[in-house]
mmCIF file of C-alpha atoms and ligand atoms in Angstrom:
data_model
loop_
_atom_site.group_PDB
_atom_site.id
_atom_site.type_symbol
_atom_site.label_atom_id
_atom_site.label_comp_id
_atom_site.label_asym_id
_atom_site.label_seq_id
_atom_site.Cartn_x
_atom_site.Cartn_y
_atom_site.Cartn_z
ATOM 1 C CA MET Z 1 -34.755 12.147 -3.183
ATOM 2 C CA TYR Z 2 -35.653 9.311 -0.765
ATOM 3 C CA TYR Z 3 -32.866 7.441 1.057
ATOM 4 C CA LYS Z 4 -33.462 4.172 2.896
ATOM 5 C CA PRO Z 5 -32.911 4.803 6.610
ATOM 6 C CA VAL Z 6 -29.697 3.305 7.917
ATOM 7 C CA GLN Z 7 -31.532 1.444 10.725
ATOM 8 C CA ASN Z 8 -33.084 -0.901 8.132
ATOM 9 C CA ARG Z 9 -29.712 -2.110 6.970
ATOM 10 C CA SER Z 10 -28.209 -5.248 8.461
ATOM 11 C CA ARG Z 11 -24.683 -3.837 8.136
ATOM 12 C CA THR Z 12 -23.000 -0.506 7.564
ATOM 13 C CA MET Z 13 -22.732 0.351 3.872
ATOM 14 C CA ILE Z 14 -19.397 1.566 2.655
ATOM 15 C CA TYR Z 15 -18.795 3.747 -0.413
ATOM 16 C CA ILE Z 16 -15.318 3.995 -1.880
ATOM 17 C CA PHE Z 17 -14.748 7.105 -4.032
ATOM 18 C CA CYS Z 18 -11.801 7.170 -6.401
ATOM 19 C CA ALA Z 19 -10.754 9.383 -9.270
ATOM 20 C CA PRO Z 20 -7.791 11.082 -10.822
ATOM 21 C CA SER Z 21 -7.041 14.227 -8.808
ATOM 22 C CA GLY Z 22 -9.230 17.135 -9.983
ATOM 23 C CA SER Z 23 -12.106 14.959 -11.293
ATOM 24 C CA GLY Z 24 -14.481 16.135 -8.588
ATOM 25 C CA LYS Z 25 -14.276 13.317 -6.057
ATOM 26 C CA SER Z 26 -14.192 15.654 -3.033
ATOM 27 C CA THR Z 27 -17.099 17.601 -4.540
ATOM 28 C CA MET Z 28 -19.156 14.360 -4.744
ATOM 29 C CA VAL Z 29 -18.255 13.320 -1.202
ATOM 30 C CA ARG Z 30 -19.042 16.824 0.135
ATOM 31 C CA HIS Z 31 -22.411 16.712 -1.646
ATOM 32 C CA LEU Z 32 -23.386 13.534 0.235
ATOM 33 C CA LEU Z 33 -22.059 14.813 3.573
ATOM 34 C CA GLU Z 34 -23.870 18.148 3.269
ATOM 35 C CA LYS Z 35 -27.127 16.673 1.992
ATOM 36 C CA HIS Z 36 -27.228 13.864 4.568
ATOM 37 C CA PRO Z 37 -25.017 14.629 7.569
ATOM 38 C CA ASP Z 38 -27.073 12.139 9.592
ATOM 39 C CA LEU Z 39 -26.438 9.262 7.152
ATOM 40 C CA PHE Z 40 -22.852 9.574 5.981
ATOM 41 C CA GLU Z 41 -19.476 10.159 7.558
ATOM 42 C CA LEU Z 42 -16.068 10.513 5.951
ATOM 43 C CA SER Z 43 -13.291 8.157 6.953
ATOM 44 C CA ILE Z 44 -10.364 10.403 7.941
ATOM 45 C CA SER Z 45 -7.056 9.171 6.542
ATOM 46 C CA CYS Z 46 -3.526 9.759 7.767
ATOM 47 C CA THR Z 47 -1.176 11.671 5.502
ATOM 48 C CA THR Z 48 2.387 12.964 5.598
ATOM 49 C CA ARG Z 49 1.580 15.903 3.308
ATOM 50 C CA ALA Z 50 1.227 19.392 4.773
ATOM 51 C CA PRO Z 51 -2.269 20.876 5.334
ATOM 52 C CA ARG Z 52 -3.585 22.936 2.377
ATOM 53 C CA GLY Z 53 -5.650 26.113 2.748
ATOM 54 C CA GLN Z 54 -8.165 25.803 5.593
ATOM 55 C CA GLU Z 55 -7.541 22.100 6.272
ATOM 56 C CA VAL Z 56 -7.604 21.105 9.938
ATOM 57 C CA HIS Z 57 -5.931 18.137 11.686
ATOM 58 C CA GLY Z 58 -8.633 15.558 12.497
ATOM 59 C CA LYS Z 59 -11.145 16.956 10.000
ATOM 60 C CA GLU Z 60 -9.833 16.442 6.452
ATOM 61 C CA TYR Z 61 -6.863 14.296 7.543
ATOM 62 C CA TYR Z 62 -4.712 13.333 10.469
ATOM 63 C CA PHE Z 63 -1.529 15.158 9.447
ATOM 64 C CA VAL Z 64 1.480 13.218 10.717
ATOM 65 C CA THR Z 65 5.251 13.103 10.223
ATOM 66 C CA VAL Z 66 6.871 10.337 8.169
ATOM 67 C CA ASP Z 67 8.224 8.824 11.418
ATOM 68 C CA GLU Z 68 4.735 8.781 12.962
ATOM 69 C CA PHE Z 69 3.316 7.250 9.783
ATOM 70 C CA LYS Z 70 5.963 4.496 9.856
ATOM 71 C CA GLN Z 71 5.193 3.833 13.538
ATOM 72 C CA ARG Z 72 1.511 3.397 12.643
ATOM 73 C CA ILE Z 73 2.495 0.918 9.891
ATOM 74 C CA ALA Z 74 4.552 -1.004 12.475
ATOM 75 C CA ASN Z 75 1.534 -0.976 14.853
ATOM 76 C CA ASP Z 76 -0.631 -2.485 12.062
ATOM 77 C CA GLU Z 77 -3.085 0.458 12.263
ATOM 78 C CA PHE Z 78 -3.853 0.674 8.525
ATOM 79 C CA ILE Z 79 -6.281 -1.310 6.345
ATOM 80 C CA GLU Z 80 -4.260 -0.050 3.405
ATOM 81 C CA PHE Z 81 -1.673 2.624 2.744
ATOM 82 C CA GLU Z 82 0.057 3.998 -0.333
ATOM 83 C CA GLN Z 83 2.843 6.323 -1.278
ATOM 84 C CA VAL Z 84 0.377 8.185 -3.498
ATOM 85 C CA TYR Z 85 2.933 10.739 -4.680
ATOM 86 C CA GLU Z 86 6.699 10.626 -4.343
ATOM 87 C CA GLY Z 87 7.518 10.983 -0.648
ATOM 88 C CA LEU Z 88 3.848 11.479 0.359
ATOM 89 C CA TYR Z 89 2.118 8.678 2.260
ATOM 90 C CA TYR Z 90 -1.624 8.260 2.758
ATOM 91 C CA GLY Z 91 -3.302 5.504 4.792
ATOM 92 C CA THR Z 92 -6.758 4.302 5.820
ATOM 93 C CA LEU Z 93 -7.017 3.604 9.547
ATOM 94 C CA LYS Z 94 -8.780 0.411 10.666
ATOM 95 C CA LYS Z 95 -10.302 2.369 13.586
ATOM 96 C CA GLU Z 96 -12.212 4.697 11.243
ATOM 97 C CA ILE Z 97 -14.759 2.042 10.132
ATOM 98 C CA GLU Z 98 -15.371 1.149 13.802
ATOM 99 C CA ARG Z 99 -15.768 4.816 14.780
ATOM 100 C CA ILE Z 100 -18.294 5.527 12.016
ATOM 101 C CA GLU Z 101 -20.164 2.271 12.617
ATOM 102 C CA GLN Z 102 -20.566 3.245 16.272
ATOM 103 C CA ASP Z 103 -22.085 6.547 15.126
ATOM 104 C CA GLY Z 104 -24.634 4.434 13.146
ATOM 105 C CA LYS Z 105 -23.595 6.023 9.853
ATOM 106 C CA GLN Z 106 -22.416 4.863 6.440
ATOM 107 C CA VAL Z 107 -18.752 5.166 5.610
ATOM 108 C CA LEU Z 108 -17.386 7.268 2.761
ATOM 109 C CA PHE Z 109 -13.823 6.640 1.618
ATOM 110 C CA ASP Z 110 -11.940 9.164 -0.515
ATOM 111 C CA VAL Z 111 -8.791 7.349 -1.608
ATOM 112 C CA ASP Z 112 -6.542 7.047 -4.647
ATOM 113 C CA VAL Z 113 -7.372 4.544 -7.386
ATOM 114 C CA LYS Z 114 -4.935 1.858 -6.236
ATOM 115 C CA GLY Z 115 -6.087 2.215 -2.615
ATOM 116 C CA GLY Z 116 -9.727 1.992 -3.732
ATOM 117 C CA ILE Z 117 -9.129 -1.262 -5.617
ATOM 118 C CA ASN Z 118 -7.373 -2.678 -2.540
ATOM 119 C CA LEU Z 119 -10.174 -1.565 -0.196
ATOM 120 C CA LYS Z 120 -12.856 -3.104 -2.439
ATOM 121 C CA HIS Z 121 -10.881 -6.353 -2.508
ATOM 122 C CA ILE Z 122 -10.666 -6.379 1.305
ATOM 123 C CA LEU Z 123 -14.257 -5.237 2.047
ATOM 124 C CA GLY Z 124 -16.019 -7.186 -0.749
ATOM 125 C CA GLU Z 125 -19.832 -6.984 -0.920
ATOM 126 C CA ARG Z 126 -20.005 -4.549 1.994
ATOM 127 C CA ALA Z 127 -18.530 -1.855 -0.226
ATOM 128 C CA THR Z 128 -19.543 -0.163 -3.461
ATOM 129 C CA SER Z 129 -16.594 1.289 -5.345
ATOM 130 C CA ILE Z 130 -17.361 4.391 -7.413
ATOM 131 C CA PHE Z 131 -15.019 5.886 -10.017
ATOM 132 C CA ILE Z 132 -15.508 9.604 -10.690
ATOM 133 C CA CYS Z 133 -14.511 10.122 -14.297
ATOM 134 C CA PRO Z 134 -13.515 13.545 -15.676
ATOM 135 C CA PRO Z 135 -14.955 14.552 -19.074
ATOM 136 C CA SER Z 136 -11.381 14.853 -20.429
ATOM 137 C CA ILE Z 137 -7.761 15.217 -19.312
ATOM 138 C CA GLU Z 138 -7.838 18.802 -20.595
ATOM 139 C CA GLU Z 139 -10.785 19.642 -18.318
ATOM 140 C CA LEU Z 140 -8.986 17.903 -15.453
ATOM 141 C CA ARG Z 141 -6.066 20.294 -15.875
ATOM 142 C CA ASN Z 142 -8.470 23.276 -16.054
ATOM 143 C CA ARG Z 143 -10.157 22.227 -12.816
ATOM 144 C CA LEU Z 144 -6.874 21.781 -10.968
ATOM 145 C CA GLU Z 145 -5.678 25.181 -12.190
ATOM 146 C CA ARG Z 146 -8.969 26.874 -11.279
ATOM 147 C CA ARG Z 147 -8.968 25.249 -7.821
ATOM 148 C CA GLY Z 148 -5.793 27.261 -7.236
ATOM 149 C CA ASP Z 149 -4.335 25.291 -4.340
ATOM 150 C CA THR Z 150 -1.903 22.991 -6.176
ATOM 151 C CA SER Z 151 1.500 24.065 -7.505
ATOM 152 C CA PRO Z 152 2.155 23.820 -11.291
ATOM 153 C CA GLU Z 153 4.692 21.061 -10.585
ATOM 154 C CA MET Z 154 2.153 19.015 -8.581
ATOM 155 C CA ILE Z 155 -0.496 19.595 -11.271
ATOM 156 C CA GLU Z 156 1.864 18.018 -13.829
ATOM 157 C CA LYS Z 157 2.461 15.023 -11.539
ATOM 158 C CA ARG Z 158 -1.267 14.564 -11.019
ATOM 159 C CA ILE Z 159 -2.039 14.811 -14.762
ATOM 160 C CA ALA Z 160 0.716 12.292 -15.553
ATOM 161 C CA LYS Z 161 -0.833 9.873 -13.078
ATOM 162 C CA ALA Z 162 -4.380 10.431 -14.374
ATOM 163 C CA SER Z 163 -3.909 8.570 -17.683
ATOM 164 C CA THR Z 164 -2.874 5.330 -15.962
ATOM 165 C CA GLU Z 165 -5.613 5.735 -13.344
ATOM 166 C CA MET Z 166 -8.247 5.977 -16.101
ATOM 167 C CA GLU Z 167 -7.203 2.518 -17.292
ATOM 168 C CA ASP Z 168 -8.258 1.086 -13.915
ATOM 169 C CA MET Z 169 -11.838 2.375 -14.232
ATOM 170 C CA LYS Z 170 -12.926 -1.133 -15.303
ATOM 171 C CA TYR Z 171 -12.229 -2.522 -11.796
ATOM 172 C CA PHE Z 172 -14.937 -0.329 -10.201
ATOM 173 C CA ASP Z 173 -18.544 -1.251 -9.417
ATOM 174 C CA ARG Z 174 -19.866 2.030 -10.801
ATOM 175 C CA VAL Z 175 -18.651 4.988 -12.862
ATOM 176 C CA VAL Z 176 -19.991 8.545 -12.565
ATOM 177 C CA VAL Z 177 -18.976 10.925 -15.361
ATOM 178 C CA ASN Z 178 -18.595 14.347 -13.755
ATOM 179 C CA ASP Z 179 -19.326 16.621 -16.700
ATOM 180 C CA ARG Z 180 -22.253 18.799 -15.613
ATOM 181 C CA LEU Z 181 -22.269 18.877 -11.810
ATOM 182 C CA GLU Z 182 -26.051 18.510 -11.372
ATOM 183 C CA HIS Z 183 -26.075 15.457 -13.658
ATOM 184 C CA ALA Z 184 -23.204 13.873 -11.704
ATOM 185 C CA PHE Z 185 -25.123 14.412 -8.418
ATOM 186 C CA GLU Z 186 -28.167 12.715 -9.955
ATOM 187 C CA GLN Z 187 -26.097 9.703 -11.009
ATOM 188 C CA LEU Z 188 -24.654 9.520 -7.511
ATOM 189 C CA ASP Z 189 -28.074 9.736 -5.845
ATOM 190 C CA GLU Z 190 -29.268 6.839 -8.030
ATOM 191 C CA ILE Z 191 -26.344 4.666 -6.944
ATOM 192 C CA ILE Z 192 -26.978 5.427 -3.263
ATOM 193 C CA ASN Z 193 -30.676 4.633 -3.675
ATOM 194 C CA GLU Z 194 -29.940 1.247 -5.237
ATOM 195 C CA GLN Z 195 -28.154 -0.107 -2.156
HETATM 196 P P1 ADP T 1 -10.788 15.961 -6.539
HETATM 197 O O1 ADP T 1 -11.283 15.782 -5.146
HETATM 198 O O2 ADP T 1 -11.161 14.813 -7.415
HETATM 199 O O3 ADP T 1 -9.332 16.290 -6.606
HETATM 200 P P2 ADP T 1 -12.388 18.419 -6.514
HETATM 201 O O4 ADP T 1 -13.707 17.934 -5.998
HETATM 202 O O5 ADP T 1 -11.524 19.196 -5.589
HETATM 203 O O6 ADP T 1 -11.547 17.196 -7.172
HETATM 204 O O7 ADP T 1 -12.683 19.251 -7.847
HETATM 205 C C1 ADP T 1 -11.619 19.919 -8.532
HETATM 206 C C2 ADP T 1 -12.103 21.347 -8.912
HETATM 207 O O8 ADP T 1 -13.081 21.228 -9.946
HETATM 208 C C3 ADP T 1 -12.766 22.080 -7.751
HETATM 209 O O9 ADP T 1 -12.424 23.449 -7.830
HETATM 210 C C4 ADP T 1 -14.268 21.872 -8.000
HETATM 211 O O10 ADP T 1 -15.046 22.943 -7.494
HETATM 212 C C5 ADP T 1 -14.328 21.829 -9.543
HETATM 213 N N1 ADP T 1 -15.403 20.956 -10.068
HETATM 214 C C6 ADP T 1 -15.859 19.786 -9.587
HETATM 215 N N2 ADP T 1 -16.836 19.276 -10.370
HETATM 216 C C7 ADP T 1 -17.000 20.159 -11.391
HETATM 217 C C8 ADP T 1 -17.868 20.202 -12.541
HETATM 218 N N3 ADP T 1 -18.760 19.249 -12.814
HETATM 219 N N4 ADP T 1 -17.737 21.239 -13.384
HETATM 220 C C9 ADP T 1 -16.822 22.225 -13.146
HETATM 221 N N5 ADP T 1 -15.988 22.259 -12.075
HETATM 222 C C10 ADP T 1 -16.066 21.233 -11.216
HETATM 223 P P1 5GP T 2 -4.935 15.109 -1.606
HETATM 224 O O1 5GP T 2 -3.490 15.361 -1.311
HETATM 225 O O2 5GP T 2 -5.411 15.827 -2.852
HETATM 226 O O3 5GP T 2 -5.850 15.328 -0.419
HETATM 227 O O4 5GP T 2 -5.078 13.554 -1.945
HETATM 228 C C1 5GP T 2 -4.272 12.975 -2.908
HETATM 229 C C2 5GP T 2 -4.790 11.585 -3.208
HETATM 230 O O5 5GP T 2 -4.617 10.718 -2.080
HETATM 231 C C3 5GP T 2 -6.293 11.581 -3.525
HETATM 232 O O6 5GP T 2 -6.511 10.731 -4.631
HETATM 233 C C4 5GP T 2 -6.887 10.985 -2.276
HETATM 234 O O7 5GP T 2 -8.115 10.330 -2.543
HETATM 235 C C5 5GP T 2 -5.816 9.992 -1.888
HETATM 236 N N1 5GP T 2 -5.952 9.496 -0.519
HETATM 237 C C6 5GP T 2 -6.423 10.157 0.562
HETATM 238 N N2 5GP T 2 -6.426 9.356 1.632
HETATM 239 C C7 5GP T 2 -5.975 8.146 1.228
HETATM 240 C C8 5GP T 2 -5.786 6.887 1.882
HETATM 241 O O8 5GP T 2 -6.029 6.703 3.056
HETATM 242 N N3 5GP T 2 -5.301 5.864 1.114
HETATM 243 C C9 5GP T 2 -5.001 6.014 -0.213
HETATM 244 N N4 5GP T 2 -4.567 4.940 -0.867
HETATM 245 N N5 5GP T 2 -5.188 7.177 -0.843
HETATM 246 C C10 5GP T 2 -5.661 8.236 -0.147
#
């Protein structure tokens, strides 16, 4: 698949990925990062949740305490932030766009649905917002269970949130249905090629 080189673009392109948890958003983002490490870079968010599995501070997230997070809010360091789950804060740092732009790469955001709608509103035409849609809520539950890193209680919270998130699909520039993985990657590649 041919991608337009980033040097031909007048400005950095920004892709905002959103989906109910378990839909395959991280899988889509990883696909782009692995296929084109020279073109794309992930914006690293701040979170107050604890690292899961092999996650490393400064790679998947900046893991901070609630006090540190609040200090960053006071310092106006976030473009947007949300209490995505009860007691768990996540925020997009203004500095991340600058950092990735300086690397000459395109920015990938992996944020919750509300955060994605806010980011698109703030960034306008510079950004393409992409909703990763699961084939069904039942399959969403299966994927979260198979992934094996989320407690049954958190899975229930995420499923409960998914139904309302699906209603916001209409606010996104593009929708990718992640049924068969290869087909979802093809849809994604088409979107990237259009820009
Ligand atoms: P999210 O980032 O949206 O929470 P993940 O990318 O972590 O979701 O995907 C959730 C789980 O589902 C992972 O174990 C992933 O490997 C699996 N998965 C992703 N896409 C598919 C697919 N098309 N078919 C089957 N399993 C999938
Ligand atoms: P997880 O805990 O599974 O890594 O992420 C939970 C949710 O928080 C996911 O939907 C993820 O996209 C979202 N998220 C991650 N970073 C941010 C952020 O900076 N802002 C917002 N609004 N959501 C985020």
